[in-house]
Structures are given as C-alpha cells and as structure tokens.
Amino acid sequence: MAAIEDRTDPVARTREDWQELDREHHLHPFTDHKDLHRKRSRIIARAEGCYIFDADGNRILDGMSGLWCVNAGYGREELVEAAAAQMRELPYYNNFFQCAHPPAIELASMLTDVSQPQFNHVFFAGSGSESNDTIVRMVRRYWDLLEQPERRIIISRKNAYHGSTVAAATLGGMTPMHEQTVRLPDVVHVDQPYWFGSDRTLSPDAFGLAMARRVEEVIRDVGADKVAAFIGEPVQGAGGVIIPPDTYWPEVQRICDEYGILLISDEVITGFGRLGEWFGADYYGTRPDFMPFAKGVTSGYLPLGGVFVSDRVADVLIERGGEFYHGYTYSGHPAACAVAIANLRILQREKLLERVRDDIGPYLQARWATLADHPLVGETRMVGLMGALELVKTKEPMERFPAKQGVGVQCRDHLVNNGVVLRAVGDTIICAPPFTLTHAEADELVEKARLGLDLTLRDLEG
Ligand code: PXG
C-alpha cells in the first residue's frame, strides 16, 4: 500500500520548495499551467487585516478581499473560535433523514431576518456554483408543480459569471467556458448593461432601459409561456464590475412581473454588504424570487453557499412537492454555519454595512475617481466597495488596446509587484477591498494603483 512520503516539516520549506511542489502536483483553477510553470506561483503564506504576506514576507494590500469574499478582513479570532468551538461540539452532521443541527437552524433563521420579507426559507450548499445548480433544479420543479412544464427557458446575460459546475457554467455568459463544457439546453443569453463597452451613443439611462428591454424582446421571441426565470448579478463581478445604469433593474423587475417570470438575483458577490446594503437587490430595489449566496456569508473563512427561496416558490415546493431529490453532504455544514453566524454578528456589531454605505465606500469612490485623469484610464466607476477602471490606448477618440496585447495583465503584474492586489479582466482593472479598509489604506490602494498605471505607461512608451 502506498504511504504519504515522510516529508520535512512544512514550516522549513522555502518558497522555491513550495513552487516546485506546486508545479509538480497541483492543478489550479482557471489556469494555463504551461504559462504558470514558466512564471511560477506566488506563494501566499499568511494574512492580517487587509494585507496578505507572500512566502518572502512581502506585504501586499488585498484590494480583492481574496476572491471577493474576505469582507470582514483577515485575522478575525472570533471566526476562528466559532469554527473551533463548533468542531469540538459537533464537527459534522447532516441535515438529511429528519435531522437538523443548531448552527444550520440558527443561521437559516438569522438569514431570513436580514433579507426581504418574501424570504422565509434558506437551502444550504457548499459554494455559489452549487447554489445556482440548486436553483436550476428548483425552478424546473416549481413550474412542473404548477403544471406549466413548458416554462423551461432561463434568460441570463452575456459575460455573466454564475459558477463553474455544468449548470452554473451554462447559466454564465462566458463564451470560452461554454466552449469547454457540456451545456444544458434552455438557457438564452441577452446583452449586458455595459455602457462603457457599448458605442456610447445613448445616454447611460437610455442604454440601461434598452438593455432591460432586450430581456422583453427575448421573452416575446421565444414566447412568454416558455420562460421560467431571469438570472442576473446586481453588479456583474467577474465580468469586469459592470455597474448597470439606474434605469436597468427597475425595468427588468417590471418585465419579470408582467410576464410572471421568476427573478434570480445572484448575490454571491453583492450579498452581505458589498454595496452597503445587505443585498444587491436591496440596493437596486428589486424583489427577487431566489437569491444564491456564498463567499461573504462566512467572509470566506470556511466554504458555505446557499439559496434564499421566496414564499412564492417555497410554498409550492413544500405544499405540493413531496420529496425534492436534491442535497449535498455539506448542505449546512455545522462549522461553516457557526462561522457564518459569527460573521453576521461582526457585520452588525461593527456596523460594517453602514461603513461601506456612508464612510469608506464614498471615500474610496472619490479617491478612485481621481485616477480618471491618468492617460491610460478611459473610465472609472465604483459602487459600494466594488469598482473598475478601463484601460484605453487613447481617450479622444476613445480607442482600446488590441486584446492580445495583454495590457491589463501587464498592469496587474505591476500592481501586485508594487504591493496591491487588483484584478485584470481583459483591460478592465477591478477592485473589491475588505469592508474594514481604513482611509489610510484606501489612500495607499489608490496611490499604488496610480504607480501601477505609470509603470504600465512607461512600458508602453518604452
Ligand atoms: N455567482 C457569482 C456572481 C460569482 O461571482 C459564483 C456564482 C460561483 O461561486 P463559487 O463559490 O462556486 O466559486 C461566483 C464566483 C473571478 C472569480 O475571477 C469570481 C468567482 C469565482 C472565481 C473567480 O472574479 N465568483
């Protein structure tokens, strides 16, 4: 029988050791491994507050909250303690077969306190992708139970990100992902409300209305009696922080209401305060039937996802549905739920949502906007603590770089090498720092962003 090799103490490994082992054995998510092997991985060893530290001890401001999740910041002993205490008490038990445990029950009930009144039920999953898979199945079940099985089409948006399982990758609107997956039938993609990416002949408000009406056009094309649901992120995250014009969501809500279509607000990034309200739906005034969540519910300290299910749907599933053959081993994992409970208490006690809405949000937004005068920046935008800037070749007339030039990645590399993590989505640089960011850290983020832009410009001119 093979045994685990007797390795040296992991603490004694050098950065090079980690890089070597990583290269030999570890397949990374969303990664071109040949390319990675040429460059080698950046080994992140620890974190504190809003900073991560690499294996060489470099201190880097985390302008992305990990992957949009460490909203309460790193180093929260309270979350560590919550997990440890729960693991001592009951490290695992399931919620199948007529069982339940206190952390899952407590969390489900707390979540319904902070969400809109139509939400009185929560189903747990392990991730955002699993949450969206759950919704695909619940949507189908709902319409079947209402004896409208022909309502099968889910309308989503181009360039949306809803996760990486087969169902979630189909819902998402990323063409390269579609090319690499088996796709579910009955998902139709409409244009996204990306004003800067349009020809900008319409005003943002007129453009927002026009993009919402694309949803109505699809409904009319395929037949309203065939459409089951519409799914959208309140602000598209992984697609490049696409902030819709204010006219967009009210019109989408009107259309869903008019045609009786279920509205799914994907809150995996926007949930739990990123926009300064509990949910993006609260910020934009929509009244969704489903809200998938993950990430910020535990500030990323343990994996947990789930789905808010509105009374409209839950009543049908419960009263008429019998057994719903769906669930995960880790649906409502006790330690993850205990961390989520502690995390929600932190958000509330430290008034972190109010902080995003009234203090650090407006402060960083104003500082971020100052980058607009940089020769490489065609637009800056930010809502709550979720922002983007668009790199352009020339401003008047506005011209972008050829995609294959990779200016975005070049800029991102300068940023991280100079002490701030921001992400590049093509030539869009995005930002989503922890809610605990101080004013001084916000200044540092923007100063380092400007330095990264200067170094990128110098490369381009050199
Ligand atoms: N919905 C949304 C809106 C997301 O942003 C998911 C669902 C899927 O969640 P899980 O937990 O299955 O990953 C996400 C995830 C990026 C990036 O590059 C974004 C996500 C995941 C990985 C990378 O910005 N979002």
Coordinates of C-alpha atoms and ligand atoms in Angstrom, one line a residue:
M1 CA 0.0 0.0 0.0
A2 CA 1.3 3.4 -0.9
A3 CA 2.0 5.7 2.0
I4 CA 2.4 9.5 2.3
E5 CA 6.0 10.4 1.9
D6 CA 7.7 11.4 5.2
R7 CA 8.3 15.0 4.3
T8 CA 10.3 17.6 6.1
D9 CA 8.4 19.9 8.4
P10 CA 6.3 22.2 6.1
V11 CA 7.4 25.2 8.1
A12 CA 11.0 24.6 7.0
R13 CA 10.2 24.7 3.3
T14 CA 11.5 27.6 1.3
R15 CA 9.5 29.5 -1.3
E16 CA 11.3 27.6 -4.0
D17 CA 10.3 24.3 -2.4
W18 CA 6.7 25.3 -2.5
Q19 CA 6.9 26.5 -6.0
E20 CA 8.5 23.2 -7.1
L21 CA 5.9 21.0 -5.3
D22 CA 3.1 23.2 -6.6
R23 CA 4.4 22.8 -10.2
E24 CA 4.7 19.1 -9.9
H25 CA 1.4 18.2 -8.3
H26 CA -1.1 20.9 -8.1
L27 CA -3.7 21.8 -10.8
H28 CA -5.0 25.3 -10.2
P29 CA -8.5 26.7 -11.0
F30 CA -8.8 28.8 -14.2
T31 CA -5.1 28.5 -15.1
D32 CA -2.9 27.9 -18.1
H33 CA -0.5 25.6 -16.5
K34 CA 2.3 25.8 -19.1
D35 CA 2.2 29.5 -18.7
L36 CA 2.1 29.2 -14.9
H37 CA 5.1 26.9 -14.9
R38 CA 7.1 29.4 -16.8
K39 CA 6.3 32.2 -14.3
R40 CA 5.9 30.1 -11.1
S41 CA 3.2 30.6 -8.4
R42 CA 3.1 33.4 -5.9
I43 CA 3.0 31.6 -2.6
I44 CA 0.7 33.4 -0.1
A45 CA 1.7 32.4 3.4
R46 CA -0.4 34.4 5.8
A47 CA -2.7 37.4 6.2
E48 CA -3.7 40.1 8.6
G49 CA -6.4 42.8 8.4
C50 CA -6.4 44.0 4.8
Y51 CA -2.9 42.6 3.9
I52 CA -1.6 39.3 2.6
F53 CA 2.0 38.2 3.0
D54 CA 3.8 36.1 0.5
A55 CA 6.4 33.5 1.3
D56 CA 9.2 36.1 1.0
G57 CA 7.5 38.2 3.6
N58 CA 6.3 40.9 1.2
R59 CA 3.2 42.7 2.5
I60 CA 0.6 43.2 -0.1
L61 CA -2.7 45.2 0.2
D62 CA -5.5 42.9 -0.8
G63 CA -7.7 45.0 -3.0
M64 CA -9.8 42.0 -3.9
S65 CA -10.8 40.6 -0.5
G66 CA -9.3 37.3 -1.5
L67 CA -11.7 36.4 -4.3
W68 CA -14.5 38.9 -3.3
C69 CA -15.1 37.2 0.0
V70 CA -13.0 38.2 3.0
N71 CA -15.3 41.1 3.7
A72 CA -14.6 41.3 7.4
G73 CA -10.9 41.2 6.8
Y74 CA -8.2 38.7 7.8
G75 CA -7.2 37.6 11.3
R76 CA -10.6 37.5 12.9
E77 CA -10.1 35.4 16.1
E78 CA -13.8 35.4 16.7
L79 CA -14.4 33.4 13.5
V80 CA -11.5 31.0 14.2
E81 CA -13.0 30.5 17.7
A82 CA -16.5 29.9 16.3
A83 CA -15.2 27.2 14.0
A84 CA -13.1 25.6 16.7
A85 CA -15.9 25.6 19.3
Q86 CA -18.4 24.1 16.8
M87 CA -15.9 21.4 15.7
R88 CA -15.4 20.4 19.3
E89 CA -19.2 20.2 19.9
L90 CA -20.3 18.7 16.6
P91 CA -17.8 18.8 13.7
Y92 CA -20.2 17.2 11.3
Y93 CA -23.7 16.0 11.0
N94 CA -26.1 16.1 8.1
N95 CA -29.5 17.7 7.6
F96 CA -30.9 14.7 5.8
F97 CA -33.3 12.0 7.1
Q98 CA -35.3 14.0 9.5
C99 CA -32.2 15.5 11.2
A100 CA -31.0 19.1 11.8
H101 CA -28.4 20.8 14.0
P102 CA -28.5 24.1 15.8
P103 CA -26.0 26.1 13.7
A104 CA -27.9 25.4 10.4
I105 CA -31.2 26.2 12.0
E106 CA -29.9 29.3 13.7
L107 CA -28.2 30.6 10.6
A108 CA -31.3 29.9 8.3
S109 CA -33.3 31.9 10.8
M110 CA -30.8 34.8 11.0
L111 CA -30.6 35.0 7.2
T112 CA -34.3 35.4 6.9
D113 CA -34.1 38.3 9.4
V114 CA -31.7 40.3 7.2
S115 CA -33.3 39.6 3.8
Q116 CA -36.5 41.0 2.2
P117 CA -39.9 39.9 3.7
Q118 CA -40.6 37.3 0.9
F119 CA -37.7 35.3 2.1
N120 CA -38.5 32.9 4.9
H121 CA -36.6 29.8 3.8
V122 CA -33.0 29.0 3.1
F123 CA -31.4 25.9 1.4
F124 CA -27.7 25.4 2.1
A125 CA -24.9 24.4 -0.3
G126 CA -21.2 24.4 -0.3
S127 CA -20.5 27.1 -2.9
G128 CA -22.0 29.6 -5.2
S129 CA -21.9 27.1 -8.1
E130 CA -23.8 24.5 -6.1
S131 CA -26.3 27.2 -5.1
N132 CA -27.0 28.0 -8.8
D133 CA -27.3 24.3 -9.6
T134 CA -29.9 24.1 -6.8
I135 CA -31.8 27.0 -8.3
V136 CA -31.9 25.4 -11.8
R137 CA -33.5 22.4 -10.2
M138 CA -35.9 24.3 -8.0
V139 CA -37.0 26.5 -11.0
R140 CA -37.8 23.4 -13.0
R141 CA -39.6 21.7 -10.1
Y142 CA -41.7 24.8 -9.4
W143 CA -43.1 25.1 -12.9
D144 CA -43.6 21.4 -13.2
L145 CA -45.6 21.5 -10.0
L146 CA -47.7 24.4 -11.3
E147 CA -48.4 22.3 -14.4
Q148 CA -46.5 24.6 -16.7
P149 CA -43.7 22.3 -17.6
E150 CA -43.2 24.1 -20.9
R151 CA -41.7 27.0 -18.9
R152 CA -38.1 25.9 -19.2
I153 CA -36.1 28.8 -20.5
I154 CA -33.8 30.7 -18.2
I155 CA -32.7 34.0 -19.5
S156 CA -29.2 35.1 -18.4
R157 CA -26.7 37.7 -19.7
K158 CA -23.6 37.6 -21.8
N159 CA -20.4 37.8 -19.8
A160 CA -22.3 36.8 -16.6
Y161 CA -20.5 34.6 -14.1
H162 CA -22.6 32.2 -12.1
G163 CA -20.0 29.5 -11.3
S164 CA -18.2 26.6 -12.8
T165 CA -20.3 23.5 -12.5
V166 CA -22.1 22.4 -15.7
A167 CA -25.3 24.2 -14.8
A168 CA -23.6 27.3 -13.5
A169 CA -21.2 27.5 -16.5
T170 CA -24.2 27.2 -18.8
L171 CA -26.0 30.0 -16.9
G172 CA -22.9 32.1 -17.1
G173 CA -22.3 34.0 -20.3
M174 CA -18.6 33.4 -20.8
T175 CA -18.0 32.0 -24.3
P176 CA -14.6 30.4 -23.5
M177 CA -16.3 28.4 -20.7
H178 CA -19.2 27.4 -22.9
E179 CA -16.7 26.0 -25.4
Q180 CA -15.2 23.8 -22.7
T181 CA -18.4 22.4 -21.2
V182 CA -21.4 20.3 -21.9
R183 CA -24.2 22.8 -21.9
L184 CA -27.7 22.5 -20.6
P185 CA -30.4 23.2 -23.0
D186 CA -32.9 26.1 -22.5
V187 CA -30.6 28.9 -21.4
V188 CA -30.6 32.0 -23.6
H189 CA -28.2 34.9 -23.1
V190 CA -29.1 38.6 -23.7
D191 CA -26.8 41.7 -23.8
Q192 CA -25.4 43.0 -20.6
P193 CA -25.9 46.6 -19.4
Y194 CA -22.2 47.6 -20.1
W195 CA -22.4 51.2 -21.1
F196 CA -18.7 51.8 -21.5
G197 CA -18.4 48.7 -23.7
S198 CA -21.2 50.0 -26.0
D199 CA -20.8 52.6 -28.7
R200 CA -22.0 55.2 -26.1
T201 CA -24.4 56.9 -28.5
L202 CA -27.2 56.5 -25.9
S203 CA -27.1 58.2 -22.5
P204 CA -26.4 55.7 -19.7
D205 CA -30.1 55.9 -18.6
A206 CA -31.4 55.3 -22.1
F207 CA -28.9 52.5 -22.6
G208 CA -30.0 50.8 -19.3
L209 CA -33.6 50.8 -20.5
A210 CA -32.7 49.5 -23.9
M211 CA -30.7 46.6 -22.3
A212 CA -33.6 45.7 -20.0
R213 CA -35.9 45.7 -23.0
R214 CA -33.6 43.1 -24.6
V215 CA -35.0 40.8 -22.0
E216 CA -38.5 41.6 -23.1
E217 CA -37.6 41.0 -26.7
V218 CA -36.3 37.5 -25.9
I219 CA -39.5 36.8 -24.0
R220 CA -41.6 37.9 -26.9
D221 CA -39.4 35.9 -29.4
V222 CA -39.5 32.6 -27.5
G223 CA -43.0 33.0 -26.1
A224 CA -43.8 34.2 -22.6
D225 CA -45.3 30.8 -21.7
K226 CA -41.9 29.2 -22.3
V227 CA -39.8 31.4 -20.0
A228 CA -39.1 30.2 -16.5
A229 CA -36.7 32.7 -15.0
F230 CA -34.3 35.5 -15.4
I231 CA -30.9 35.4 -13.6
G232 CA -28.5 38.3 -13.1
E233 CA -25.8 39.6 -10.8
P234 CA -26.9 43.0 -9.4
V235 CA -23.5 44.2 -10.5
Q236 CA -21.6 41.8 -12.7
G237 CA -18.4 40.9 -10.8
A238 CA -16.1 38.5 -12.6
G239 CA -17.2 40.0 -15.9
G240 CA -15.5 43.3 -15.0
V241 CA -17.6 45.1 -12.4
I242 CA -20.3 46.1 -14.8
I243 CA -22.4 48.6 -12.9
P244 CA -25.8 48.9 -14.6
P245 CA -27.4 52.3 -15.2
D246 CA -30.0 53.1 -12.6
T247 CA -32.8 52.6 -15.1
Y248 CA -31.9 48.9 -15.7
W249 CA -33.1 46.9 -12.7
P250 CA -36.5 48.6 -12.2
E251 CA -37.3 47.8 -15.8
V252 CA -36.1 44.2 -15.5
Q253 CA -38.3 43.9 -12.4
R254 CA -41.3 45.3 -14.3
I255 CA -40.8 42.8 -17.2
C256 CA -40.5 39.8 -14.8
D257 CA -43.6 40.9 -13.1
E258 CA -45.5 41.5 -16.3
Y259 CA -44.7 38.0 -17.7
G260 CA -44.8 36.1 -14.4
I261 CA -41.2 35.2 -14.6
L262 CA -39.1 34.2 -11.6
L263 CA -36.3 36.7 -10.8
I264 CA -33.0 35.3 -9.6
S265 CA -30.6 37.9 -8.0
D266 CA -27.2 36.2 -7.9
E267 CA -25.8 37.7 -4.6
V268 CA -22.6 35.6 -4.4
I269 CA -20.5 38.8 -4.6
T270 CA -23.0 41.5 -3.8
G271 CA -24.6 39.8 -0.8
F272 CA -23.7 40.7 2.8
G273 CA -22.8 44.3 2.3
R274 CA -20.6 44.8 -0.7
L275 CA -22.9 47.6 -2.0
G276 CA -23.6 48.9 1.5
E277 CA -26.9 47.1 1.9
W278 CA -27.4 43.5 2.9
F279 CA -28.0 42.5 -0.7
G280 CA -27.7 44.0 -4.2
A281 CA -31.4 43.5 -4.6
D282 CA -31.9 45.9 -1.7
Y283 CA -29.6 48.4 -3.3
Y284 CA -31.4 48.3 -6.7
G285 CA -34.9 47.9 -5.3
T286 CA -35.7 44.5 -6.9
R287 CA -37.8 41.8 -5.2
P288 CA -36.3 38.5 -6.3
D289 CA -37.8 35.1 -6.0
F290 CA -34.4 33.5 -5.4
M291 CA -31.0 34.7 -4.1
P292 CA -28.0 32.4 -4.3
F293 CA -25.2 33.4 -1.9
A294 CA -21.8 32.2 -0.8
K295 CA -18.4 34.0 -0.3
G296 CA -19.1 36.9 2.1
V297 CA -21.6 34.9 4.2
T298 CA -18.5 33.5 6.1
S299 CA -16.1 36.2 4.9
G300 CA -14.5 33.2 3.2
Y301 CA -13.2 31.7 6.4
L302 CA -15.0 28.4 5.5
P303 CA -16.8 27.4 2.4
L304 CA -20.6 27.9 2.5
G305 CA -23.2 28.7 0.0
G306 CA -27.0 28.6 -0.2
V307 CA -30.2 29.9 -1.7
F308 CA -32.9 32.2 -0.3
V309 CA -36.2 30.8 -1.6
S310 CA -39.2 33.2 -1.6
D311 CA -42.6 32.2 -0.3
R312 CA -43.9 32.2 -3.8
V313 CA -41.7 29.2 -4.6
A314 CA -41.2 27.6 -1.2
D315 CA -45.0 27.4 -0.6
V316 CA -45.4 25.4 -3.8
L317 CA -42.3 23.2 -3.2
I318 CA -43.4 22.5 0.4
E319 CA -47.2 22.1 -0.1
R320 CA -47.3 20.3 -3.4
G321 CA -43.8 19.0 -4.0
G322 CA -43.3 15.9 -1.8
E323 CA -39.7 14.9 -1.5
F324 CA -37.2 17.1 -3.5
Y325 CA -34.4 14.8 -4.5
H326 CA -31.6 17.2 -4.1
G327 CA -28.9 17.9 -1.4
Y328 CA -25.2 17.9 -0.6
T329 CA -23.2 16.1 2.1
Y330 CA -22.1 19.6 3.2
S331 CA -25.6 21.3 2.9
G332 CA -25.4 23.4 6.1
H333 CA -22.0 22.2 7.4
P334 CA -22.0 22.9 11.2
A335 CA -18.6 24.6 11.4
A336 CA -19.3 26.7 8.3
C337 CA -22.7 27.8 9.7
A338 CA -21.1 28.6 13.0
V339 CA -18.6 30.9 11.3
A340 CA -21.4 32.5 9.2
I341 CA -23.4 33.3 12.4
A342 CA -20.3 34.9 14.0
N343 CA -19.5 36.7 10.8
L344 CA -23.1 38.2 10.5
R345 CA -22.7 39.3 14.1
I346 CA -19.5 41.1 13.3
L347 CA -21.1 42.8 10.3
Q348 CA -23.9 44.0 12.5
R349 CA -21.9 44.9 15.7
E350 CA -19.2 46.8 13.8
K351 CA -21.8 48.4 11.5
L352 CA -19.7 47.4 8.5
L353 CA -22.6 47.8 6.0
E354 CA -23.1 51.3 7.2
R355 CA -19.4 51.8 6.9
V356 CA -19.5 50.7 3.3
R357 CA -22.5 52.9 2.5
D358 CA -21.6 56.1 4.4
D359 CA -17.9 56.1 5.1
I360 CA -15.2 54.0 3.4
G361 CA -17.4 53.4 0.3
P362 CA -17.9 57.1 -0.6
Y363 CA -14.3 57.8 0.5
L364 CA -12.7 55.2 -1.8
Q365 CA -15.1 56.1 -4.6
A366 CA -13.9 59.7 -4.5
R367 CA -10.2 58.7 -4.4
W368 CA -10.7 56.0 -7.1
A369 CA -12.3 58.7 -9.4
T370 CA -9.1 60.7 -9.2
L371 CA -7.5 58.1 -11.4
A372 CA -9.6 59.2 -14.3
D373 CA -7.0 61.9 -15.2
H374 CA -4.4 59.2 -15.9
P375 CA -3.6 59.0 -19.7
L376 CA -4.3 55.2 -19.6
V377 CA -7.7 55.5 -18.0
G378 CA -10.9 55.8 -20.1
E379 CA -13.4 55.5 -17.2
T380 CA -13.5 54.8 -13.5
R381 CA -16.6 53.5 -11.7
M382 CA -17.4 52.2 -8.3
V383 CA -20.5 51.3 -6.3
G384 CA -20.2 50.4 -2.6
L385 CA -16.8 48.8 -2.5
M386 CA -16.8 47.3 -6.0
G387 CA -15.0 49.3 -8.6
A388 CA -13.3 49.2 -12.0
L389 CA -11.2 51.3 -14.3
E390 CA -10.9 50.9 -18.1
L391 CA -7.5 51.0 -19.7
V392 CA -7.5 52.7 -23.0
K393 CA -4.9 53.5 -25.7
T394 CA -6.3 56.9 -26.5
K395 CA -9.1 58.9 -24.9
E396 CA -10.2 61.2 -27.8
P397 CA -11.2 59.4 -29.8
M398 CA -11.6 56.6 -27.3
E399 CA -9.6 53.6 -28.5
R400 CA -8.9 50.3 -26.7
F401 CA -5.7 48.2 -26.9
P402 CA -5.9 45.1 -29.0
A403 CA -6.9 42.2 -26.7
K404 CA -3.9 40.1 -27.5
Q405 CA -1.5 42.8 -26.3
G406 CA -2.4 41.9 -22.7
V407 CA -2.1 45.4 -21.3
G408 CA -4.5 44.5 -18.4
V409 CA -2.3 41.6 -17.2
Q410 CA 0.8 43.7 -17.6
C411 CA -0.7 46.4 -15.4
R412 CA -2.0 43.9 -12.8
D413 CA 1.6 42.4 -12.6
H414 CA 3.0 45.9 -11.9
L415 CA 0.3 46.4 -9.2
V416 CA 1.0 43.2 -7.3
N417 CA 4.8 43.7 -7.6
N418 CA 4.3 47.1 -6.0
G419 CA 2.2 45.9 -3.2
V420 CA -1.5 45.9 -4.1
V421 CA -3.7 43.1 -5.4
L422 CA -6.2 44.2 -8.0
R423 CA -7.5 42.0 -10.8
A424 CA -7.5 42.4 -14.6
V425 CA -10.5 41.3 -16.6
G426 CA -9.2 41.9 -20.1
D427 CA -8.2 45.6 -20.0
T428 CA -10.6 46.4 -17.1
I429 CA -8.8 46.6 -13.7
I430 CA -11.1 45.8 -10.8
C431 CA -11.2 46.4 -7.1
A432 CA -13.2 45.0 -4.2
P433 CA -11.4 45.5 -0.8
P434 CA -12.5 44.4 2.6
F435 CA -15.1 46.5 4.4
T436 CA -12.6 47.2 7.2
L437 CA -10.3 49.2 4.8
T438 CA -9.1 52.3 6.6
H439 CA -8.9 55.7 5.0
A440 CA -5.1 55.4 5.0
E441 CA -5.3 52.0 3.3
A442 CA -7.7 53.5 0.7
D443 CA -5.1 56.2 0.0
E444 CA -2.4 53.5 -0.3
L445 CA -4.6 51.5 -2.7
V446 CA -5.1 54.4 -5.0
E447 CA -1.5 55.6 -4.8
K448 CA -0.3 52.1 -5.7
A449 CA -2.9 51.9 -8.5
R450 CA -1.5 55.1 -9.9
L451 CA 2.0 53.8 -9.7
G452 CA 1.0 50.6 -11.5
L453 CA -0.6 52.7 -14.2
D454 CA 2.5 54.8 -14.5
L455 CA 4.8 51.8 -14.9
T456 CA 2.4 50.3 -17.5
L457 CA 2.5 53.5 -19.4
R458 CA 6.3 53.6 -19.2
D459 CA 6.5 50.1 -20.7
L460 CA 4.1 51.0 -23.5
E461 CA 6.1 54.2 -24.3
G462 CA 9.5 52.4 -24.0
Ligands
PXG1 N1 -22.1 33.6 -8.8 C1 -21.3 34.7 -8.8 C2 -21.9 36.0 -9.1 C3 -19.9 34.6 -8.6 O1 -19.2 35.7 -8.6 C4 -20.3 32.2 -8.3 C5 -21.6 32.4 -8.5 C6 -19.8 30.8 -8.0 O2 -19.3 30.7 -6.7 P1 -18.3 29.5 -6.3 O3 -18.3 29.6 -4.8 O4 -18.8 28.2 -6.8 O5 -17.0 29.9 -6.9 C7 -19.4 33.3 -8.3 C8 -17.9 33.1 -8.1 C9 -13.2 36.0 -10.6 C10 -13.9 34.9 -9.9 O6 -12.3 35.7 -11.3 C11 -15.2 35.0 -9.4 C12 -15.8 34.0 -8.8 C13 -15.2 32.8 -8.6 C14 -13.9 32.6 -9.1 C15 -13.2 33.7 -9.7 O7 -13.6 37.1 -10.4 N2 -17.1 34.2 -8.4

